[in-house]
Amino acid sequence: MTVTLTTQALPYPGVHNIRCLGGYETDQGGTTRADAIWRGCALTGIAPDDHEDLLARGLSTIIDLRRGDEIAHAPNPLADDPRVLYVNIPLFDGLDPIDRMAEETGGQFDFGVRYRLALDTCQENMAAVLRTIAQAAPGGVYFHCTAGKDRTGLIAMLLLANAGVHRDVIAAEYGLTARLGASLMDQLRAIIIDRGQTPERTAQILASEPRTMLGVLDHLDATYGGPIAYLDQIGIDAALRAQLVARLV
């Protein structure tokens, strides 16, 4: 099944790959809401007017999924704004670096492997992020990593699956980064190659193919009995899942 999505991307010239999770039908006949939950990059370079626009849309909580060293190198420019609550939860804390994971698989890097490993081994952090979203103050929630693709993509997948969005739509939504984040990926490509990676490995690192997320959903089905069962196992119980649905749908 091929799915083509229109998305509610935020047109901020100084930053890339920001979009809300609104406009997707659920299996209960609802639709995910606009300007309720956004996913994206670290907002580096956001212009003052766009900073204010994001707040005017109702932003109340920011969840930064990066490690401390990443934040020190490129702080979120809204982190010190008293009008929002800024929370740091390093989602992949404890996961091996990308290069080491590639070495352990003979150099054949597959980001789907990394995603599956993160879901299996970073469960406390996954739960902490989702719990923070569910219990956030009224207003919009923005969660992000550096590029808004990998750590951000996993949280978006869990939120949409919990809301009852079809798996093919979830995979297509993950794939939107290839288009919406293209200019940012071009910048990262140059940085990664300059650090010694081959163009082939760099392309693997920056890819966001829908089939990768479909493989992750298959892993959740085979290992846990599906995304909802996974959420239940990591401590996101029925009450919290209902709070997440109410915030998004």
Short mmCIF file of C-alpha atoms in Angstrom, two decimals:
data_model
loop_
_atom_site.label_atom_id
_atom_site.label_comp_id
_atom_site.label_asym_id
_atom_site.label_seq_id
_atom_site.Cartn_x
_atom_site.Cartn_y
_atom_site.Cartn_z
CA MET A 1 0.00 0.00 0.00
CA THR A 2 1.47 3.35 -1.07
CA VAL A 3 0.36 6.35 0.99
CA THR A 4 0.90 9.96 -0.06
CA LEU A 5 0.44 12.47 2.75
CA THR A 6 -0.12 16.16 2.96
CA THR A 7 1.26 17.44 6.23
CA GLN A 8 0.97 20.51 8.38
CA ALA A 9 4.58 21.60 8.21
CA LEU A 10 5.59 24.89 9.79
CA PRO A 11 7.16 27.17 7.16
CA TYR A 12 10.01 28.62 9.19
CA PRO A 13 12.87 29.51 6.81
CA GLY A 14 15.62 29.26 9.43
CA VAL A 15 14.80 25.74 10.58
CA HIS A 16 13.79 22.47 8.97
CA ASN A 17 11.58 19.42 9.34
CA ILE A 18 8.97 20.79 11.77
CA ARG A 19 5.47 19.39 11.44
CA CYS A 20 2.48 18.63 13.62
CA LEU A 21 0.92 15.20 13.89
CA GLY A 22 -2.47 16.51 12.80
CA GLY A 23 -4.78 15.49 9.98
CA TYR A 24 -4.56 11.69 10.15
CA GLU A 25 -7.65 9.48 10.43
CA THR A 26 -7.89 6.95 13.25
CA ASP A 27 -9.53 3.55 13.38
CA GLN A 28 -12.24 5.01 15.64
CA GLY A 29 -13.30 7.53 13.02
CA GLY A 30 -11.53 10.51 14.54
CA THR A 31 -8.79 12.73 13.17
CA THR A 32 -5.59 13.81 14.85
CA ARG A 33 -5.66 17.49 15.79
CA ALA A 34 -3.59 20.29 14.32
CA ASP A 35 -1.30 22.29 16.61
CA ALA A 36 -1.58 19.75 19.43
CA ILE A 37 1.69 17.82 19.15
CA TRP A 38 4.62 18.79 16.94
CA ARG A 39 7.75 16.85 16.01
CA GLY A 40 10.94 18.28 14.60
CA CYS A 41 14.53 19.39 14.85
CA ALA A 42 16.34 21.32 17.57
CA LEU A 43 15.04 24.72 16.34
CA THR A 44 18.60 25.98 15.84
CA GLY A 45 18.44 29.20 13.85
CA ILE A 46 14.77 29.96 14.45
CA ALA A 47 13.96 33.60 13.78
CA PRO A 48 12.41 35.73 16.56
CA ASP A 49 9.12 36.08 14.66
CA ASP A 50 8.89 32.32 14.17
CA HIS A 51 9.74 31.78 17.84
CA GLU A 52 6.73 33.95 18.69
CA ASP A 53 4.56 32.22 16.08
CA LEU A 54 5.21 28.83 17.64
CA LEU A 55 4.19 30.19 21.03
CA ALA A 56 1.10 31.81 19.53
CA ARG A 57 0.05 28.38 18.25
CA GLY A 58 -0.21 27.31 21.88
CA LEU A 59 3.16 25.73 22.60
CA SER A 60 3.52 25.00 26.31
CA THR A 61 6.00 22.11 26.59
CA ILE A 62 9.25 21.19 24.81
CA ILE A 63 10.80 17.73 25.19
CA ASP A 64 14.43 17.50 24.04
CA LEU A 65 15.42 13.91 23.26
CA ARG A 66 19.17 14.61 22.85
CA ARG A 67 22.19 13.82 24.99
CA GLY A 68 23.80 16.51 27.11
CA ASP A 69 26.78 16.94 24.77
CA GLU A 70 24.45 17.55 21.82
CA ILE A 71 22.54 20.15 23.79
CA ALA A 72 25.75 21.88 24.87
CA HIS A 73 26.81 22.11 21.22
CA ALA A 74 23.45 23.41 19.97
CA PRO A 75 20.99 24.44 22.73
CA ASN A 76 17.33 24.73 21.90
CA PRO A 77 16.79 28.52 21.64
CA LEU A 78 13.39 28.26 23.34
CA ALA A 79 14.75 26.33 26.34
CA ASP A 80 15.10 29.45 28.48
CA ASP A 81 11.79 31.02 27.49
CA PRO A 82 9.73 31.28 30.73
CA ARG A 83 6.53 30.77 28.75
CA VAL A 84 7.31 27.10 28.07
CA LEU A 85 8.37 24.10 30.14
CA TYR A 86 11.57 22.61 28.75
CA VAL A 87 12.33 18.97 29.62
CA ASN A 88 15.38 16.93 28.60
CA ILE A 89 14.97 13.16 28.33
CA PRO A 90 17.93 11.58 26.43
CA LEU A 91 15.95 8.90 24.62
CA PHE A 92 18.86 6.79 23.36
CA ASP A 93 20.90 7.08 26.55
CA GLY A 94 22.89 3.84 26.92
CA LEU A 95 22.59 2.85 23.26
CA ASP A 96 25.86 2.18 21.42
CA PRO A 97 27.06 4.91 19.04
CA ILE A 98 26.09 4.52 15.39
CA ASP A 99 29.62 3.63 14.27
CA ARG A 100 29.99 0.85 16.85
CA MET A 101 26.66 -0.65 15.86
CA ALA A 102 27.77 -0.66 12.22
CA GLU A 103 31.02 -2.41 13.15
CA GLU A 104 29.11 -5.10 15.04
CA THR A 105 27.04 -5.86 11.93
CA GLY A 106 30.02 -6.08 9.59
CA GLY A 107 29.63 -2.55 8.31
CA GLN A 108 26.13 -3.12 6.95
CA PHE A 109 24.24 -0.42 8.77
CA ASP A 110 20.47 -0.63 9.06
CA PHE A 111 18.69 2.07 11.04
CA GLY A 112 15.79 -0.31 11.55
CA VAL A 113 18.08 -2.44 13.70
CA ARG A 114 18.91 0.60 15.81
CA TYR A 115 15.25 1.51 16.20
CA ARG A 116 14.32 -2.00 17.30
CA LEU A 117 17.20 -2.11 19.77
CA ALA A 118 16.16 1.27 21.18
CA LEU A 119 12.60 0.05 21.72
CA ASP A 120 13.94 -3.03 23.52
CA THR A 121 16.63 -1.41 25.68
CA CYS A 122 15.58 2.22 26.25
CA GLN A 123 12.13 1.50 27.60
CA GLU A 124 12.38 3.67 30.71
CA ASN A 125 13.21 6.67 28.56
CA MET A 126 10.44 5.84 26.06
CA ALA A 127 7.97 5.70 28.94
CA ALA A 128 9.28 8.93 30.47
CA VAL A 129 8.73 10.83 27.21
CA LEU A 130 5.22 9.50 26.69
CA ARG A 131 4.29 10.09 30.31
CA THR A 132 5.54 13.68 30.05
CA ILE A 133 3.40 14.25 26.95
CA ALA A 134 0.32 12.68 28.55
CA GLN A 135 0.64 14.75 31.72
CA ALA A 136 1.80 18.01 30.15
CA ALA A 137 0.04 21.27 30.95
CA PRO A 138 -2.70 22.41 28.55
CA GLY A 139 -1.28 23.57 25.23
CA GLY A 140 0.89 22.17 22.50
CA VAL A 141 3.82 19.80 22.99
CA TYR A 142 6.95 19.93 20.82
CA PHE A 143 9.37 16.98 20.95
CA HIS A 144 12.61 16.89 19.03
CA CYS A 145 16.12 15.51 18.62
CA THR A 146 18.77 16.99 16.33
CA ALA A 147 17.33 16.40 12.88
CA GLY A 148 13.85 15.24 13.88
CA LYS A 149 14.17 11.84 12.22
CA ASP A 150 15.21 8.95 14.45
CA ARG A 151 14.49 9.49 18.14
CA THR A 152 11.68 11.82 17.16
CA GLY A 153 10.42 9.28 14.63
CA LEU A 154 10.05 6.53 17.22
CA ILE A 155 8.05 8.70 19.60
CA ALA A 156 5.82 9.88 16.73
CA MET A 157 5.25 6.26 15.71
CA LEU A 158 4.17 5.28 19.23
CA LEU A 159 1.86 8.30 19.56
CA LEU A 160 0.16 7.69 16.23
CA ALA A 161 -0.14 3.94 16.78
CA ASN A 162 -1.69 4.54 20.19
CA ALA A 163 -4.20 6.92 18.58
CA GLY A 164 -5.24 4.25 16.09
CA VAL A 165 -3.61 5.65 12.94
CA HIS A 166 -3.05 2.99 10.26
CA ARG A 167 0.45 1.52 10.10
CA ASP A 168 0.93 2.54 6.45
CA VAL A 169 0.14 6.16 7.34
CA ILE A 170 2.57 5.98 10.28
CA ALA A 171 5.29 4.71 7.95
CA ALA A 172 4.52 7.39 5.37
CA GLU A 173 4.60 10.07 8.07
CA TYR A 174 8.09 8.87 9.06
CA GLY A 175 9.13 9.12 5.41
CA LEU A 176 8.11 12.79 5.19
CA THR A 177 11.51 13.76 6.60
CA ALA A 178 13.11 12.90 3.25
CA ARG A 179 11.16 15.81 1.71
CA LEU A 180 10.57 18.23 4.55
CA GLY A 181 14.05 17.86 5.99
CA ALA A 182 15.94 17.67 2.70
CA SER A 183 17.92 20.89 3.20
CA LEU A 184 18.87 19.90 6.74
CA MET A 185 19.91 16.45 5.54
CA ASP A 186 22.14 18.10 2.95
CA GLN A 187 23.88 20.02 5.73
CA LEU A 188 24.27 16.89 7.85
CA ARG A 189 25.52 14.90 4.85
CA ALA A 190 28.44 17.28 4.40
CA ILE A 191 29.27 17.14 8.12
CA ILE A 192 29.13 13.33 8.29
CA ILE A 193 31.27 12.84 5.18
CA ASP A 194 33.76 15.38 6.50
CA ARG A 195 34.10 13.21 9.61
CA GLY A 196 35.24 10.29 7.48
CA GLN A 197 32.09 8.39 6.58
CA THR A 198 31.64 7.10 3.04
CA PRO A 199 28.84 8.56 0.91
CA GLU A 200 27.14 5.13 0.99
CA ARG A 201 27.17 4.89 4.80
CA THR A 202 26.08 8.52 5.07
CA ALA A 203 23.09 7.84 2.85
CA GLN A 204 22.13 4.93 5.12
CA ILE A 205 22.39 7.11 8.22
CA LEU A 206 20.24 9.90 6.75
CA ALA A 207 17.59 7.74 5.07
CA SER A 208 13.97 7.76 6.23
CA GLU A 209 12.30 5.11 4.09
CA PRO A 210 8.76 4.09 5.09
CA ARG A 211 9.68 0.39 4.90
CA THR A 212 12.10 0.94 7.79
CA MET A 213 9.26 1.98 10.09
CA LEU A 214 7.06 -0.83 8.81
CA GLY A 215 9.81 -3.21 9.93
CA VAL A 216 9.78 -1.59 13.37
CA LEU A 217 6.01 -2.06 13.61
CA ASP A 218 6.48 -5.70 12.58
CA HIS A 219 8.99 -6.03 15.43
CA LEU A 220 6.49 -4.63 17.92
CA ASP A 221 3.87 -7.10 16.66
CA ALA A 222 6.17 -10.12 16.78
CA THR A 223 7.94 -9.32 20.07
CA TYR A 224 5.30 -7.61 22.19
CA GLY A 225 1.96 -8.30 20.55
CA GLY A 226 1.71 -4.86 18.96
CA PRO A 227 2.31 -1.20 19.88
CA ILE A 228 -0.42 -1.06 22.53
CA ALA A 229 0.92 -4.14 24.28
CA TYR A 230 4.40 -2.61 24.11
CA LEU A 231 3.15 0.59 25.75
CA ASP A 232 1.46 -1.43 28.46
CA GLN A 233 4.68 -3.36 29.11
CA ILE A 234 6.78 -0.21 29.55
CA GLY A 235 4.32 1.26 32.04
CA ILE A 236 2.06 3.37 29.82
CA ASP A 237 -1.19 1.96 31.17
CA ALA A 238 -4.71 2.38 29.84
CA ALA A 239 -5.26 5.66 31.69
CA LEU A 240 -2.09 7.21 30.30
CA ARG A 241 -2.85 5.89 26.82
CA ALA A 242 -6.27 7.52 27.02
CA GLN A 243 -4.64 10.81 28.04
CA LEU A 244 -2.35 10.61 25.01
CA VAL A 245 -5.31 9.96 22.72
CA ALA A 246 -7.28 12.83 24.21
CA ARG A 247 -4.37 15.19 23.65
CA LEU A 248 -3.89 14.18 20.03
CA VAL A 249 -7.32 13.20 18.65
#
